[in-house]
Amino acid sequence: MNTIHRSAAAAIAVGLLSLAACVDGPETAAPGAGARVDLAAGADRRPDISLAIEQAERRLDAGREIAAARQALAEVLADPALTLDQRDQARLAMSRVLEAEGDHEAAIAAVESLLGEHAVEEPWPLQRAAERRLRLLVTGSEEKPLPEEPFDAERASPFARALARYFPVQESGPRELTVTVITFGGNREVSERLRTFAIPTAIRALRQEACPRCDKVSINRMSHGTDGWTQIPAARPLLGSSLAVFYFDLGNHRIPARYDADLPLPTADIAARLEKGEGLIAVRERAGAPPAILIAAPRKAQLPAVEEALAAMTEVPAGPIAVPLPDGLTPAEIQAVVRTGFPAYRTCYEALLERRPDAAGKIPLSFAIHGDGTVADVQVDAAAATLRDATADRCMVEATRGLRFPAIGKKTTVVYPIEFSPGD
């Protein structure tokens, strides 16, 4: 049971999700090395350079004196006293100049070039700012998915065993092997639970099965998980020797068409297939390199189901594979939206506590989610409720009516119990 503690006075505990028939302050910069300095002879000019960059950025913020901002940034970039961190800041600002001048493609290329000059495995101070800018320029939104925490287990999926052949062990020379996997998007916890890309474990198991007494091989695994497609420019130097895994949905994880050459299928083809309501798996063989793999679904919450289908495959598919998906919203999608109603539910409970200080129990909410995401037919399931109060019930019903769910074009019926208890 997940619990939200709101104060010493009371707490809201969220019961397990039960679905009816239709449903079986600012972001901190990435850590990195300190600013590296290559000063010309004479006084330290770094403060002057920082001021010049800041003034140029202010001009850009105000949308005026774009030519003056360009000139100032050009002078900064030509200054031999420029540090690497100041250079990155100035180049990001120059991308804004290009955008303000109407050269959108050049603005994108400038950020891609900056990202491409930094190794994907080495975080740097302005990395997140550069990724946000690239996302904004290409999609119009800076929104990105949240990172996930890893989960470990000692086994390999059938698909990991199928991928082992792309990482052959040399029969002569050093008995060492490096397996590099780069993922763009996805949920690392899901991948680790499914052991989708546990290739080193698969290689060891296959070698043990074939020759129990053969020499052991030292296998190094390098796994680079990224937030999504904004890291493609930085990862290109590694793609030629790495297994590349791309996650794609029709929302925030939709990879722009400018990166079609990196994907197993063109993005227009991917989107057309997903719009049918099915998931998609595709693999593109690459000469002299492990394949590029696509895991795609109409909605982000459906990606784990597609990856589960991939992990169970015993062979690498030769062509695109459609993955059937449930019609309704997933429990995770429903839970995420209901949790946005917790502040309103808390207000309902606090009002009840003023009348009944010892009030505690469960209020099960029954409601229907229409295809457009709106909520209807909200009521308290009186037979299952252990906390009854007419005023609190009305308050909970009104709060639930205001929820908005992803529009999937089909009706979903839900029973969601909310449990309340006074604080200790």
Short mmCIF file of C-alpha atoms in Angstrom, two decimals:
data_model
loop_
_atom_site.label_atom_id
_atom_site.label_comp_id
_atom_site.label_asym_id
_atom_site.label_seq_id
_atom_site.Cartn_x
_atom_site.Cartn_y
_atom_site.Cartn_z
CA MET A 1 0.00 0.00 0.00
CA ASN A 2 1.34 3.41 -0.98
CA THR A 3 0.86 6.11 1.64
CA ILE A 4 0.99 9.89 1.46
CA HIS A 5 1.67 11.54 4.83
CA ARG A 6 0.14 14.99 4.76
CA SER A 7 0.71 16.14 8.37
CA ALA A 8 0.84 14.95 11.97
CA ALA A 9 -2.93 15.27 12.03
CA ALA A 10 -3.82 12.80 9.30
CA ALA A 11 -2.58 10.67 6.46
CA ILE A 12 -4.01 9.41 3.20
CA ALA A 13 -3.24 5.81 2.28
CA VAL A 14 -3.81 4.67 -1.26
CA GLY A 15 -5.30 1.20 -1.63
CA LEU A 16 -4.46 -1.28 -4.34
CA LEU A 17 -5.92 -0.41 -7.71
CA SER A 18 -8.94 -2.50 -8.63
CA LEU A 19 -10.16 -2.27 -12.20
CA ALA A 20 -13.48 -3.40 -13.57
CA ALA A 21 -14.08 -5.38 -16.74
CA CYS A 22 -12.60 -2.93 -19.21
CA VAL A 23 -9.23 -2.97 -17.49
CA ASP A 24 -7.81 -6.54 -16.83
CA GLY A 25 13.68 25.52 -8.20
CA PRO A 26 15.48 24.91 -11.39
CA GLU A 27 17.05 21.80 -12.74
CA THR A 28 20.65 21.42 -11.65
CA ALA A 29 23.38 20.94 -14.20
CA ALA A 30 24.89 17.52 -14.64
CA PRO A 31 27.96 16.90 -12.47
CA GLY A 32 31.28 17.09 -14.19
CA ALA A 33 34.80 18.35 -13.99
CA GLY A 34 35.40 21.94 -12.99
CA ALA A 35 35.91 24.60 -15.59
CA ARG A 36 39.14 24.08 -17.49
CA VAL A 37 41.16 27.23 -18.13
CA ASP A 38 43.62 28.09 -20.87
CA LEU A 39 44.57 31.67 -20.08
CA ALA A 40 46.50 33.89 -22.39
CA ALA A 41 49.35 35.89 -20.95
CA GLY A 42 48.12 38.69 -18.75
CA ALA A 43 45.26 39.18 -16.32
CA ASP A 44 42.48 36.69 -15.74
CA ARG A 45 39.74 37.72 -18.18
CA ARG A 46 37.19 35.07 -17.23
CA PRO A 47 34.90 37.50 -15.35
CA ASP A 48 34.82 39.84 -18.36
CA ILE A 49 33.97 36.95 -20.66
CA SER A 50 31.18 35.73 -18.36
CA LEU A 51 29.75 39.25 -18.24
CA ALA A 52 29.83 39.53 -22.03
CA ILE A 53 27.97 36.22 -22.40
CA GLU A 54 25.41 37.27 -19.80
CA GLN A 55 24.79 40.58 -21.54
CA ALA A 56 24.31 38.80 -24.85
CA GLU A 57 21.84 36.40 -23.24
CA ARG A 58 19.91 39.34 -21.80
CA ARG A 59 19.64 40.89 -25.25
CA LEU A 60 18.29 37.59 -26.52
CA ASP A 61 15.84 37.34 -23.61
CA ALA A 62 14.54 40.80 -24.50
CA GLY A 63 14.38 39.94 -28.20
CA ARG A 64 16.33 43.04 -29.22
CA GLU A 65 19.79 43.94 -30.47
CA ILE A 66 20.27 40.49 -31.96
CA ALA A 67 23.13 41.74 -34.15
CA ALA A 68 24.91 43.13 -31.08
CA ALA A 69 24.44 39.81 -29.29
CA ARG A 70 25.91 37.95 -32.26
CA GLN A 71 28.93 40.25 -32.41
CA ALA A 72 29.56 39.94 -28.66
CA LEU A 73 29.33 36.15 -28.77
CA ALA A 74 31.60 35.95 -31.82
CA GLU A 75 34.21 38.01 -29.97
CA VAL A 76 33.88 35.78 -26.91
CA LEU A 77 34.31 32.61 -28.95
CA ALA A 78 37.47 34.05 -30.50
CA ASP A 79 38.98 35.00 -27.13
CA PRO A 80 41.93 32.73 -26.19
CA ALA A 81 41.11 33.18 -22.49
CA LEU A 82 37.78 31.41 -22.97
CA THR A 83 37.26 28.36 -20.72
CA LEU A 84 35.57 25.24 -22.05
CA ASP A 85 32.48 25.84 -19.92
CA GLN A 86 32.24 29.44 -21.15
CA ARG A 87 32.65 28.20 -24.70
CA ASP A 88 29.70 25.81 -24.27
CA GLN A 89 27.58 28.60 -22.78
CA ALA A 90 28.46 30.95 -25.63
CA ARG A 91 27.68 28.32 -28.26
CA LEU A 92 24.28 27.65 -26.74
CA ALA A 93 23.63 31.39 -26.81
CA MET A 94 24.76 31.53 -30.44
CA SER A 95 22.16 28.88 -31.23
CA ARG A 96 19.59 31.30 -29.84
CA VAL A 97 20.98 34.03 -32.12
CA LEU A 98 20.54 31.77 -35.14
CA GLU A 99 16.97 31.00 -34.10
CA ALA A 100 16.22 34.70 -33.63
CA GLU A 101 17.62 35.39 -37.10
CA GLY A 102 15.20 32.83 -38.55
CA ASP A 103 17.75 30.10 -39.32
CA HIS A 104 16.04 27.34 -37.36
CA GLU A 105 17.99 24.50 -38.97
CA ALA A 106 21.32 26.16 -38.18
CA ALA A 107 20.18 26.67 -34.58
CA ILE A 108 19.47 22.94 -34.29
CA ALA A 109 22.73 21.98 -35.97
CA ALA A 110 24.68 24.19 -33.55
CA VAL A 111 23.27 22.34 -30.54
CA GLU A 112 23.74 18.94 -32.17
CA SER A 113 27.36 19.83 -32.87
CA LEU A 114 27.88 20.86 -29.25
CA LEU A 115 26.34 17.64 -27.94
CA GLY A 116 28.34 15.59 -30.40
CA GLU A 117 31.63 16.98 -29.11
CA HIS A 118 30.99 15.66 -25.60
CA ALA A 119 31.28 11.95 -24.89
CA VAL A 120 27.93 10.42 -23.99
CA GLU A 121 29.37 8.65 -20.94
CA GLU A 122 30.90 11.81 -19.41
CA PRO A 123 28.37 14.31 -17.96
CA TRP A 124 29.24 17.99 -18.39
CA PRO A 125 27.87 21.13 -16.73
CA LEU A 126 25.62 22.37 -19.54
CA GLN A 127 24.55 18.94 -20.80
CA ARG A 128 20.97 19.19 -19.53
CA ALA A 129 20.60 22.73 -20.83
CA ALA A 130 21.82 21.64 -24.27
CA GLU A 131 19.48 18.63 -24.30
CA ARG A 132 16.52 20.80 -23.30
CA ARG A 133 17.36 23.29 -26.04
CA LEU A 134 17.61 20.58 -28.69
CA ARG A 135 14.30 19.13 -27.59
CA LEU A 136 12.69 22.58 -27.65
CA LEU A 137 14.01 23.43 -31.12
CA VAL A 138 12.93 20.13 -32.67
CA THR A 139 9.63 19.49 -30.87
CA GLY A 140 8.61 22.81 -29.34
CA SER A 141 8.71 21.39 -25.80
CA GLU A 142 11.47 21.02 -23.21
CA GLU A 143 9.62 18.26 -21.36
CA LYS A 144 11.61 15.09 -20.79
CA PRO A 145 10.98 11.81 -18.98
CA LEU A 146 12.20 11.23 -15.47
CA PRO A 147 15.07 8.87 -14.86
CA GLU A 148 14.46 5.48 -13.35
CA GLU A 149 16.38 3.52 -10.72
CA PRO A 150 18.15 0.27 -11.66
CA PHE A 151 17.10 -3.23 -10.64
CA ASP A 152 19.43 -6.20 -10.74
CA ALA A 153 18.97 -9.97 -11.22
CA GLU A 154 21.24 -12.79 -12.36
CA ARG A 155 19.57 -14.21 -15.43
CA ALA A 156 19.27 -13.51 -19.14
CA SER A 157 16.15 -13.21 -21.27
CA PRO A 158 15.67 -15.41 -24.35
CA PHE A 159 16.25 -12.31 -26.48
CA ALA A 160 19.56 -11.57 -24.73
CA ARG A 161 20.66 -15.09 -25.69
CA ALA A 162 19.64 -14.37 -29.30
CA LEU A 163 21.76 -11.19 -29.25
CA ALA A 164 24.86 -12.98 -27.96
CA ARG A 165 25.96 -13.90 -31.49
CA TYR A 166 26.62 -10.23 -32.24
CA PHE A 167 29.39 -10.22 -29.64
CA PRO A 168 31.70 -13.11 -30.62
CA VAL A 169 34.57 -14.12 -28.36
CA GLN A 170 37.95 -14.21 -30.09
CA GLU A 171 39.43 -17.69 -29.99
CA SER A 172 42.96 -16.32 -29.93
CA GLY A 173 44.49 -13.38 -28.14
CA PRO A 174 43.15 -11.80 -24.93
CA ARG A 175 40.13 -13.59 -23.52
CA GLU A 176 38.23 -10.37 -23.03
CA LEU A 177 35.05 -8.96 -24.49
CA THR A 178 33.27 -5.63 -24.16
CA VAL A 179 29.50 -5.43 -24.62
CA THR A 180 28.20 -1.88 -25.07
CA VAL A 181 24.47 -1.12 -25.00
CA ILE A 182 23.09 2.39 -25.56
CA THR A 183 19.42 2.99 -24.83
CA PHE A 184 17.54 6.10 -25.88
CA GLY A 185 14.58 6.43 -23.53
CA GLY A 186 12.91 3.47 -21.87
CA ASN A 187 12.66 2.38 -18.27
CA ARG A 188 15.85 0.87 -16.90
CA GLU A 189 13.97 -0.84 -14.07
CA VAL A 190 11.78 -2.65 -16.60
CA SER A 191 14.77 -3.70 -18.72
CA GLU A 192 16.63 -5.03 -15.69
CA ARG A 193 13.58 -6.88 -14.41
CA LEU A 194 13.04 -8.52 -17.79
CA ARG A 195 16.81 -8.90 -18.32
CA THR A 196 16.10 -7.85 -21.91
CA PHE A 197 19.68 -6.89 -22.69
CA ALA A 198 21.59 -9.03 -20.15
CA ILE A 199 23.96 -10.05 -22.92
CA PRO A 200 27.08 -10.79 -20.79
CA THR A 201 25.04 -13.22 -18.67
CA ALA A 202 23.69 -14.83 -21.84
CA ILE A 203 27.17 -15.20 -23.36
CA ARG A 204 28.51 -16.88 -20.22
CA ALA A 205 25.52 -19.24 -20.07
CA LEU A 206 25.82 -20.22 -23.73
CA ARG A 207 29.56 -20.86 -23.43
CA GLN A 208 29.03 -22.93 -20.30
CA GLU A 209 26.36 -25.00 -22.03
CA ALA A 210 28.56 -25.58 -25.09
CA CYS A 211 31.81 -26.28 -23.23
CA PRO A 212 31.62 -26.58 -19.43
CA ARG A 213 35.40 -26.92 -19.10
CA CYS A 214 36.43 -24.16 -21.49
CA ASP A 215 38.35 -21.13 -20.30
CA LYS A 216 36.37 -18.35 -18.71
CA VAL A 217 36.05 -15.09 -20.64
CA SER A 218 36.24 -11.67 -19.02
CA ILE A 219 33.20 -9.71 -20.22
CA ASN A 220 32.89 -6.00 -19.57
CA ARG A 221 29.46 -4.47 -19.89
CA MET A 222 29.12 -0.78 -20.73
CA SER A 223 25.54 0.42 -20.50
CA HIS A 224 24.68 4.00 -21.42
CA GLY A 225 21.07 4.85 -20.60
CA THR A 226 19.88 8.26 -21.81
CA ASP A 227 16.68 10.25 -21.37
CA GLY A 228 15.88 9.91 -25.03
CA TRP A 229 16.66 11.06 -28.55
CA THR A 230 18.46 14.28 -27.52
CA GLN A 231 21.54 12.17 -26.79
CA ILE A 232 21.75 10.73 -30.32
CA PRO A 233 24.30 13.34 -31.52
CA ALA A 234 26.57 12.71 -28.53
CA ALA A 235 26.28 8.93 -28.88
CA ARG A 236 27.16 8.71 -32.57
CA PRO A 237 30.87 7.96 -31.97
CA LEU A 238 29.80 4.86 -30.02
CA LEU A 239 26.99 3.64 -32.26
CA GLY A 240 29.30 1.84 -34.67
CA SER A 241 30.30 -0.68 -32.01
CA SER A 242 27.26 -0.70 -29.72
CA LEU A 243 23.83 -2.25 -29.54
CA ALA A 244 21.50 0.74 -30.03
CA VAL A 245 18.00 0.58 -28.53
CA PHE A 246 15.44 3.28 -29.37
CA TYR A 247 12.18 3.72 -27.44
CA PHE A 248 9.39 5.53 -29.28
CA ASP A 249 5.83 6.58 -28.50
CA LEU A 250 3.39 9.07 -30.02
CA GLY A 251 3.85 11.49 -27.12
CA ASN A 252 6.96 12.89 -25.49
CA HIS A 253 9.16 10.01 -26.67
CA ARG A 254 8.43 10.58 -30.36
CA ILE A 255 11.80 10.70 -32.11
CA PRO A 256 12.03 13.46 -34.76
CA ALA A 257 12.33 12.49 -38.41
CA ARG A 258 15.77 14.11 -38.66
CA TYR A 259 17.13 10.96 -36.94
CA ASP A 260 15.50 8.47 -39.33
CA ALA A 261 18.92 7.25 -40.51
CA ASP A 262 19.65 5.94 -37.02
CA LEU A 263 16.37 4.03 -36.61
CA PRO A 264 15.27 0.63 -37.92
CA LEU A 265 12.29 2.28 -39.66
CA PRO A 266 11.40 5.82 -40.75
CA THR A 267 9.49 7.70 -38.08
CA ALA A 268 6.50 8.25 -40.39
CA ASP A 269 6.20 4.49 -40.86
CA ILE A 270 6.53 3.92 -37.11
CA ALA A 271 3.82 6.47 -36.30
CA ALA A 272 1.44 5.04 -38.91
CA ARG A 273 1.76 1.57 -37.38
CA LEU A 274 1.30 2.84 -33.82
CA GLU A 275 -1.83 4.76 -34.76
CA LYS A 276 -3.49 1.37 -35.34
CA GLY A 277 -3.29 0.80 -31.58
CA GLU A 278 -0.58 -1.85 -31.65
CA GLY A 279 2.94 -1.90 -30.32
CA LEU A 280 5.90 -2.35 -32.64
CA ILE A 281 9.26 -4.12 -32.56
CA ALA A 282 11.77 -3.63 -35.36
CA VAL A 283 15.42 -4.55 -35.80
CA ARG A 284 17.86 -3.27 -38.41
CA GLU A 285 21.02 -5.24 -39.08
CA ARG A 286 24.17 -3.12 -39.38
CA ALA A 287 27.33 -4.22 -41.14
CA GLY A 288 30.16 -4.72 -38.69
CA ALA A 289 28.07 -3.66 -35.70
CA PRO A 290 25.32 -4.98 -33.45
CA PRO A 291 21.81 -4.17 -34.66
CA ALA A 292 19.63 -1.15 -33.98
CA ILE A 293 16.45 -2.07 -32.10
CA LEU A 294 13.13 -0.21 -31.91
CA ILE A 295 10.64 -0.65 -29.06
CA ALA A 296 7.53 1.41 -29.81
CA ALA A 297 4.00 1.86 -28.47
CA PRO A 298 1.22 4.43 -28.87
CA ARG A 299 1.63 5.57 -25.25
CA LYS A 300 4.61 5.61 -22.90
CA ALA A 301 2.83 3.42 -20.35
CA GLN A 302 2.52 0.67 -22.98
CA LEU A 303 6.25 0.45 -23.71
CA PRO A 304 6.92 -2.11 -20.93
CA ALA A 305 4.39 -4.50 -22.52
CA VAL A 306 6.18 -4.22 -25.87
CA GLU A 307 9.57 -4.75 -24.25
CA GLU A 308 8.21 -7.81 -22.45
CA ALA A 309 7.24 -9.28 -25.82
CA LEU A 310 10.72 -8.52 -27.14
CA ALA A 311 12.46 -10.09 -24.13
CA ALA A 312 10.57 -13.34 -24.73
CA MET A 313 11.71 -13.68 -28.36
CA THR A 314 14.15 -16.50 -29.01
CA GLU A 315 15.33 -15.08 -32.34
CA VAL A 316 16.12 -11.61 -33.67
CA PRO A 317 13.16 -10.72 -35.93
CA ALA A 318 13.89 -10.20 -39.60
CA GLY A 319 11.05 -7.71 -40.09
CA PRO A 320 8.74 -5.43 -38.10
CA ILE A 321 6.60 -7.24 -35.52
CA ALA A 322 3.23 -5.90 -34.36
CA VAL A 323 2.55 -6.42 -30.66
CA PRO A 324 -1.11 -6.61 -29.54
CA LEU A 325 -1.85 -4.31 -26.62
CA PRO A 326 -4.79 -4.10 -24.18
CA ASP A 327 -7.52 -1.71 -25.25
CA GLY A 328 -7.91 0.18 -22.00
CA LEU A 329 -5.75 2.41 -19.88
CA THR A 330 -3.05 0.67 -17.89
CA PRO A 331 -3.20 0.57 -14.06
CA ALA A 332 -0.08 2.77 -13.97
CA GLU A 333 -1.77 5.43 -16.11
CA ILE A 334 -4.87 5.43 -13.94
CA GLN A 335 -2.90 5.59 -10.71
CA ALA A 336 -0.79 8.49 -11.97
CA VAL A 337 -3.86 10.59 -12.75
CA VAL A 338 -5.76 9.70 -9.57
CA ARG A 339 -2.75 10.80 -7.55
CA THR A 340 -3.11 14.29 -9.00
CA GLY A 341 -6.41 14.41 -7.10
CA PHE A 342 -4.79 13.72 -3.73
CA PRO A 343 -4.62 17.41 -2.68
CA ALA A 344 -8.39 17.71 -3.21
CA TYR A 345 -9.04 14.40 -1.44
CA ARG A 346 -6.89 15.61 1.46
CA THR A 347 -9.02 18.75 1.72
CA CYS A 348 -12.14 16.59 1.91
CA TYR A 349 -10.65 14.50 4.69
CA GLU A 350 -9.39 17.48 6.67
CA ALA A 351 -12.90 18.94 6.64
CA LEU A 352 -14.23 15.61 7.90
CA LEU A 353 -11.66 15.53 10.72
CA GLU A 354 -12.96 18.87 11.97
CA ARG A 355 -16.34 17.22 12.50
CA ARG A 356 -15.09 13.75 13.44
CA PRO A 357 -11.50 13.79 14.76
CA ASP A 358 -11.30 9.99 14.83
CA ALA A 359 -12.65 9.44 11.30
CA ALA A 360 -10.80 6.64 9.49
CA GLY A 361 -11.49 4.04 6.84
CA LYS A 362 -11.80 3.39 3.13
CA ILE A 363 -13.80 5.29 0.52
CA PRO A 364 -13.89 3.31 -2.77
CA LEU A 365 -14.53 5.52 -5.79
CA SER A 366 -16.28 3.99 -8.78
CA PHE A 367 -16.19 5.89 -12.07
CA ALA A 368 -16.06 5.63 -15.84
CA ILE A 369 -13.40 7.17 -18.06
CA HIS A 370 -14.73 8.12 -21.49
CA GLY A 371 -12.69 7.81 -24.65
CA ASP A 372 -11.85 11.51 -24.55
CA GLY A 373 -10.37 11.17 -21.05
CA THR A 374 -13.21 12.84 -19.16
CA VAL A 375 -14.76 11.24 -16.07
CA ALA A 376 -18.43 10.35 -15.56
CA ASP A 377 -20.71 8.21 -13.37
CA VAL A 378 -18.67 8.93 -10.24
CA GLN A 379 -20.00 7.45 -7.03
CA VAL A 380 -18.85 5.99 -3.75
CA ASP A 381 -19.16 2.20 -3.61
CA ALA A 382 -21.24 2.12 -0.41
CA ALA A 383 -21.11 -1.65 -0.06
CA ALA A 384 -17.31 -1.67 0.08
CA ALA A 385 -16.81 1.58 2.03
CA THR A 386 -15.63 1.46 5.64
CA LEU A 387 -15.76 5.24 6.11
CA ARG A 388 -19.12 6.87 5.44
CA ASP A 389 -19.99 10.56 5.57
CA ALA A 390 -22.38 12.16 3.12
CA THR A 391 -20.50 15.47 2.96
CA ALA A 392 -17.12 13.79 2.53
CA ASP A 393 -18.59 11.50 -0.14
CA ARG A 394 -19.88 14.49 -2.15
CA CYS A 395 -16.52 16.23 -1.82
CA MET A 396 -14.65 13.14 -3.04
CA VAL A 397 -17.04 12.68 -5.97
CA GLU A 398 -16.64 16.31 -7.08
CA ALA A 399 -12.85 16.08 -6.88
CA THR A 400 -12.87 12.92 -8.99
CA ARG A 401 -15.06 14.48 -11.68
CA GLY A 402 -12.28 16.99 -12.36
CA LEU A 403 -9.69 14.35 -13.24
CA ARG A 404 -8.54 14.05 -16.85
CA PHE A 405 -7.04 10.86 -18.24
CA PRO A 406 -5.25 10.09 -21.53
CA ALA A 407 -7.71 10.01 -24.42
CA ILE A 408 -7.63 6.51 -25.91
CA GLY A 409 -10.99 6.47 -27.69
CA LYS A 410 -12.47 3.73 -25.48
CA LYS A 411 -14.36 3.61 -22.21
CA THR A 412 -12.64 2.33 -19.07
CA THR A 413 -14.44 1.51 -15.81
CA VAL A 414 -12.52 1.87 -12.57
CA VAL A 415 -12.93 1.17 -8.86
CA TYR A 416 -10.22 2.97 -6.88
CA PRO A 417 -10.23 2.69 -3.06
CA ILE A 418 -8.79 5.59 -1.07
CA GLU A 419 -8.02 4.84 2.58
CA PHE A 420 -7.83 7.53 5.25
CA SER A 421 -6.41 7.36 8.77
CA PRO A 422 -5.56 9.95 11.44
CA GLY A 423 -1.90 10.58 12.10
CA ASP A 424 -0.15 9.07 15.11
#
